[in-house]
mmCIF file of C-alpha atoms in Angstrom:
data_model
loop_
_atom_site.group_PDB
_atom_site.id
_atom_site.type_symbol
_atom_site.label_atom_id
_atom_site.label_comp_id
_atom_site.label_asym_id
_atom_site.label_seq_id
_atom_site.Cartn_x
_atom_site.Cartn_y
_atom_site.Cartn_z
ATOM 1 C CA MET A 25 63.559 -34.178 66.336
ATOM 2 C CA ARG A 26 60.840 -34.508 63.710
ATOM 3 C CA GLN A 27 59.104 -31.276 62.626
ATOM 4 C CA PRO A 28 55.356 -31.154 63.289
ATOM 5 C CA ILE A 29 53.137 -31.027 60.215
ATOM 6 C CA ILE A 30 51.205 -28.176 61.788
ATOM 7 C CA SER A 31 53.472 -25.426 62.993
ATOM 8 C CA PRO A 32 52.343 -23.171 65.846
ATOM 9 C CA GLU A 33 52.046 -20.299 63.350
ATOM 10 C CA GLN A 34 49.489 -22.134 61.201
ATOM 11 C CA ASN A 35 45.846 -22.162 62.025
ATOM 12 C CA TYR A 36 44.290 -25.527 62.682
ATOM 13 C CA SER A 37 42.135 -25.768 59.559
ATOM 14 C CA LYS A 38 45.012 -24.766 57.278
ATOM 15 C CA GLY A 39 47.126 -27.454 58.867
ATOM 16 C CA LEU A 40 44.459 -30.093 58.316
ATOM 17 C CA SER A 41 44.174 -29.117 54.657
ATOM 18 C CA GLN A 42 47.909 -29.515 54.312
ATOM 19 C CA ILE A 43 47.752 -32.975 55.903
ATOM 20 C CA ARG A 44 44.993 -34.031 53.505
ATOM 21 C CA ILE A 45 46.874 -32.716 50.469
ATOM 22 C CA THR A 46 50.168 -34.312 51.566
ATOM 23 C CA ALA A 47 48.507 -37.693 51.988
ATOM 24 C CA MET A 48 46.784 -37.608 48.584
ATOM 25 C CA ASN A 49 48.061 -38.906 45.302
ATOM 26 C CA GLN A 50 48.143 -36.596 42.265
ATOM 27 C CA PRO A 51 44.716 -37.511 40.792
ATOM 28 C CA ASP A 52 43.086 -36.995 44.206
ATOM 29 C CA LYS A 53 44.792 -33.605 44.554
ATOM 30 C CA LEU A 54 43.574 -32.586 41.123
ATOM 31 C CA GLU A 55 39.993 -33.611 41.903
ATOM 32 C CA GLN A 56 40.115 -31.782 45.230
ATOM 33 C CA LEU A 57 41.375 -28.614 43.543
ATOM 34 C CA ARG A 58 38.684 -28.905 40.865
ATOM 35 C CA GLN A 59 36.011 -29.223 43.538
ATOM 36 C CA GLN A 60 37.412 -26.224 45.404
ATOM 37 C CA LEU A 61 37.380 -24.184 42.187
ATOM 38 C CA LEU A 62 33.765 -25.165 41.496
ATOM 39 C CA ASP A 63 32.832 -24.361 45.091
ATOM 40 C CA SER A 64 34.456 -20.930 44.831
ATOM 41 C CA TYR A 65 32.404 -20.115 41.715
ATOM 42 C CA LYS A 66 29.230 -21.288 43.418
ATOM 43 C CA ASN A 67 30.115 -19.188 46.448
ATOM 44 C CA ARG A 68 30.542 -16.156 44.182
ATOM 45 C CA ALA A 69 27.124 -16.886 42.672
ATOM 46 C CA LEU A 70 25.489 -16.894 46.076
ATOM 47 C CA ILE A 71 27.260 -13.668 47.013
ATOM 48 C CA TYR A 72 25.804 -12.076 43.832
ATOM 49 C CA TYR A 73 22.371 -13.336 44.838
ATOM 50 C CA HIS A 74 22.568 -12.054 48.404
ATOM 51 C CA ILE A 75 23.816 -8.621 47.316
ATOM 52 C CA TYR A 76 21.039 -8.463 44.719
ATOM 53 C CA ASP A 77 18.452 -9.556 47.295
ATOM 54 C CA GLU A 78 19.507 -6.885 49.799
ATOM 55 C CA LEU A 79 19.533 -4.156 47.159
ATOM 56 C CA ALA A 80 16.173 -5.306 45.769
ATOM 57 C CA ARG A 81 14.594 -5.054 49.229
ATOM 58 C CA ILE A 82 15.667 -1.421 49.514
ATOM 59 C CA LEU A 83 15.606 -0.174 45.910
ATOM 60 C CA GLY A 84 13.424 -2.636 44.045
ATOM 61 C CA PRO A 85 14.494 -5.386 41.663
ATOM 62 C CA ASP A 86 15.105 -3.218 38.598
ATOM 63 C CA GLN A 87 17.374 -0.722 40.363
ATOM 64 C CA ALA A 88 19.202 -3.565 42.129
ATOM 65 C CA GLU A 89 19.837 -5.206 38.766
ATOM 66 C CA GLU A 90 21.121 -1.980 37.224
ATOM 67 C CA ILE A 91 23.511 -1.268 40.115
ATOM 68 C CA LEU A 92 24.975 -4.764 40.040
ATOM 69 C CA LYS A 93 25.272 -4.665 36.249
ATOM 70 C CA ARG A 94 27.264 -1.428 36.401
ATOM 71 C CA ALA A 95 29.641 -2.801 39.035
ATOM 72 C CA ILE A 96 30.198 -6.104 37.245
ATOM 73 C CA TYR A 97 30.595 -4.316 33.904
ATOM 74 C CA ARG A 98 33.412 -2.264 35.457
ATOM 75 C CA ARG A 99 35.206 -5.452 36.453
ATOM 76 C CA GLY A 100 34.874 -6.632 32.869
ATOM 77 C CA GLN A 101 36.388 -3.367 31.666
ATOM 78 C CA GLU A 102 39.425 -4.021 33.847
ATOM 79 C CA ARG A 103 39.840 -7.437 32.253
ATOM 80 C CA GLY A 104 39.168 -6.096 28.769
ATOM 81 C CA ARG A 105 42.366 -4.102 28.682
ATOM 82 C CA GLU A 106 44.244 -7.354 28.092
ATOM 83 C CA TYR A 107 42.184 -7.979 24.931
ATOM 84 C CA ALA A 108 42.497 -4.458 23.501
ATOM 85 C CA ARG A 109 45.690 -5.417 21.675
ATOM 86 C CA PHE A 110 43.546 -7.661 19.440
ATOM 87 C CA ALA A 111 41.095 -4.905 18.465
ATOM 88 C CA PRO A 112 39.443 -4.112 16.301
ATOM 89 C CA ASN A 113 39.236 -7.389 14.368
ATOM 90 C CA ASN A 114 41.575 -10.200 15.487
ATOM 91 C CA LEU A 115 38.834 -12.596 16.590
ATOM 92 C CA ALA A 116 41.190 -15.584 16.281
ATOM 93 C CA ALA A 117 43.426 -14.142 19.017
ATOM 94 C CA VAL A 118 40.387 -13.235 21.121
ATOM 95 C CA LYS A 119 39.133 -16.818 20.870
ATOM 96 C CA GLU A 120 42.504 -18.319 21.760
ATOM 97 C CA THR A 121 43.048 -15.982 24.717
ATOM 98 C CA PHE A 122 39.487 -16.185 26.036
ATOM 99 C CA LEU A 123 39.367 -19.980 25.925
ATOM 100 C CA ALA A 124 42.831 -20.225 27.475
ATOM 101 C CA HIS A 125 41.597 -18.156 30.427
ATOM 102 C CA LEU A 126 38.594 -20.369 31.165
ATOM 103 C CA PRO A 127 39.284 -22.185 34.431
ATOM 104 C CA ASP A 128 40.137 -25.877 34.472
ATOM 105 C CA ASP A 129 40.608 -25.992 30.712
ATOM 106 C CA GLY A 130 36.979 -24.988 30.208
ATOM 107 C CA ARG A 131 35.451 -27.837 32.231
ATOM 108 C CA LEU A 132 33.377 -25.454 34.360
ATOM 109 C CA PHE A 133 31.683 -23.909 31.330
ATOM 110 C CA GLU A 134 31.996 -26.523 28.557
ATOM 111 C CA PRO A 135 32.351 -24.000 25.716
ATOM 112 C CA GLU A 136 31.386 -24.851 22.165
ATOM 113 C CA ILE A 137 32.476 -22.704 19.251
ATOM 114 C CA LEU A 138 29.386 -22.206 17.099
ATOM 115 C CA THR A 139 30.816 -19.646 14.683
ATOM 116 C CA ASP A 140 34.490 -18.960 14.029
ATOM 117 C CA THR A 141 35.029 -16.623 11.088
ATOM 118 C CA PRO A 142 36.908 -13.338 10.640
ATOM 119 C CA ASP A 143 33.545 -11.562 11.045
ATOM 120 C CA ALA A 144 31.973 -13.495 13.928
ATOM 121 C CA LEU A 145 32.887 -15.521 16.990
ATOM 122 C CA ASP A 146 30.030 -17.223 18.816
ATOM 123 C CA ILE A 147 30.726 -19.288 21.933
ATOM 124 C CA LYS A 148 27.997 -21.318 23.625
ATOM 125 C CA PHE A 149 28.485 -22.358 27.244
ATOM 126 C CA HIS A 150 26.843 -25.671 28.044
ATOM 127 C CA ARG A 151 27.494 -25.273 31.774
ATOM 128 C CA CYS A 152 27.786 -22.406 34.211
ATOM 129 C CA PRO A 153 28.687 -22.893 37.866
ATOM 130 C CA LEU A 154 26.941 -19.637 38.743
ATOM 131 C CA ARG A 155 23.633 -20.745 37.249
ATOM 132 C CA GLU A 156 24.060 -24.214 38.749
ATOM 133 C CA ALA A 157 24.462 -22.661 42.211
ATOM 134 C CA TRP A 158 21.318 -20.545 41.815
ATOM 135 C CA VAL A 159 19.319 -23.561 40.655
ATOM 136 C CA GLU A 160 20.691 -25.710 43.507
ATOM 137 C CA ALA A 161 19.684 -22.943 45.944
ATOM 138 C CA GLY A 162 16.109 -23.314 44.718
ATOM 139 C CA LEU A 163 15.781 -19.838 43.213
ATOM 140 C CA PRO A 164 12.868 -19.343 40.813
ATOM 141 C CA ASP A 165 13.692 -19.503 37.084
ATOM 142 C CA GLU A 166 12.863 -15.822 36.536
ATOM 143 C CA LEU A 167 15.325 -14.790 39.245
ATOM 144 C CA VAL A 168 17.995 -17.137 37.844
ATOM 145 C CA ALA A 169 17.499 -15.517 34.427
ATOM 146 C CA ARG A 170 17.879 -12.055 35.996
ATOM 147 C CA LEU A 171 21.063 -13.103 37.820
ATOM 148 C CA CYS A 172 22.446 -14.524 34.559
ATOM 149 C CA ARG A 173 21.847 -11.146 32.881
ATOM 150 C CA ILE A 174 23.664 -9.459 35.736
ATOM 151 C CA ALA A 175 26.619 -11.855 35.662
ATOM 152 C CA ALA A 176 26.972 -11.528 31.868
ATOM 153 C CA GLU A 177 27.909 -7.881 32.309
ATOM 154 C CA VAL A 178 31.490 -8.943 32.998
ATOM 155 C CA ASP A 179 31.673 -10.116 29.371
ATOM 156 C CA TYR A 180 29.980 -6.965 28.058
ATOM 157 C CA GLY A 181 32.589 -4.888 29.880
ATOM 158 C CA LEU A 182 35.462 -7.084 28.761
ATOM 159 C CA PHE A 183 34.755 -7.174 25.034
ATOM 160 C CA ARG A 184 33.435 -3.640 24.649
ATOM 161 C CA GLU A 185 36.351 -2.141 26.601
ATOM 162 C CA ALA A 186 38.695 -4.100 24.343
ATOM 163 C CA GLY A 187 37.102 -2.520 21.276
ATOM 164 C CA PHE A 188 34.905 -5.332 19.978
ATOM 165 C CA GLY A 189 31.212 -5.551 19.262
ATOM 166 C CA PHE A 190 29.492 -7.840 21.741
ATOM 167 C CA PHE A 191 26.160 -9.162 22.882
ATOM 168 C CA ALA A 192 25.132 -12.188 24.918
ATOM 169 C CA ASP A 193 22.108 -14.419 24.834
ATOM 170 C CA THR A 194 21.806 -15.213 28.518
ATOM 171 C CA TRP A 195 20.014 -18.247 29.897
ATOM 172 C CA GLN A 196 16.239 -18.155 29.849
ATOM 173 C CA PRO A 197 13.804 -20.549 31.565
ATOM 174 C CA GLY A 198 13.565 -23.747 29.544
ATOM 175 C CA GLY A 199 16.844 -23.005 27.787
ATOM 176 C CA GLU A 200 19.702 -25.449 27.375
ATOM 177 C CA GLY A 201 23.115 -24.821 28.859
ATOM 178 C CA CYS A 202 23.781 -21.207 29.644
ATOM 179 C CA CYS A 203 24.969 -18.081 27.842
ATOM 180 C CA CYS A 204 25.950 -17.712 24.229
ATOM 181 C CA LEU A 205 28.540 -14.997 23.617
ATOM 182 C CA HIS A 206 28.584 -13.145 20.284
ATOM 183 C CA ILE A 207 31.823 -11.274 19.587
ATOM 184 C CA ARG A 208 32.244 -9.126 16.486
ATOM 185 C CA PRO A 209 34.968 -6.885 15.093
ATOM 186 C CA GLY A 210 34.925 -3.402 16.565
ATOM 187 C CA GLY A 211 32.299 -1.156 15.073
ATOM 188 C CA ALA A 212 30.346 -4.135 13.723
#
């Protein structure tokens, strides 16, 4: 007897996803996975917005921003431990590792290396799925800029925890692309 594609233990939607994936060729699977990855980033962006919005209603926008920044910075610190082995000055290894960890070979962020010297690493993102989600949701530019500042805290936590100097130019209304990350040797 032939086994059913959807076993009784699977839920219906999971089974349908499996049917769709099984019936697809490799390029279709890749495009579906890319779309799911993009959708997950956009979902995260909207979660950030809704948490911010709820906190801002209770505490005001400035306190809401500070609370979210602290929480997201902490997540960056967790990630930064992986980069600490490159501190205080191996920017070449930081660049290689950071770019290698960008999802979908960087397609979601379209990074451009602006400066790549022993004393400075500057990476400009020409896309950001978080910012794209906020714009698509119709949020005002000033709020999008605030949410970009909040989201950038993950990078502040990452690079500073690792022992590097860091600052980010986050997106501003009228600006092109998104953030520009500036990584420097520790203590610089």
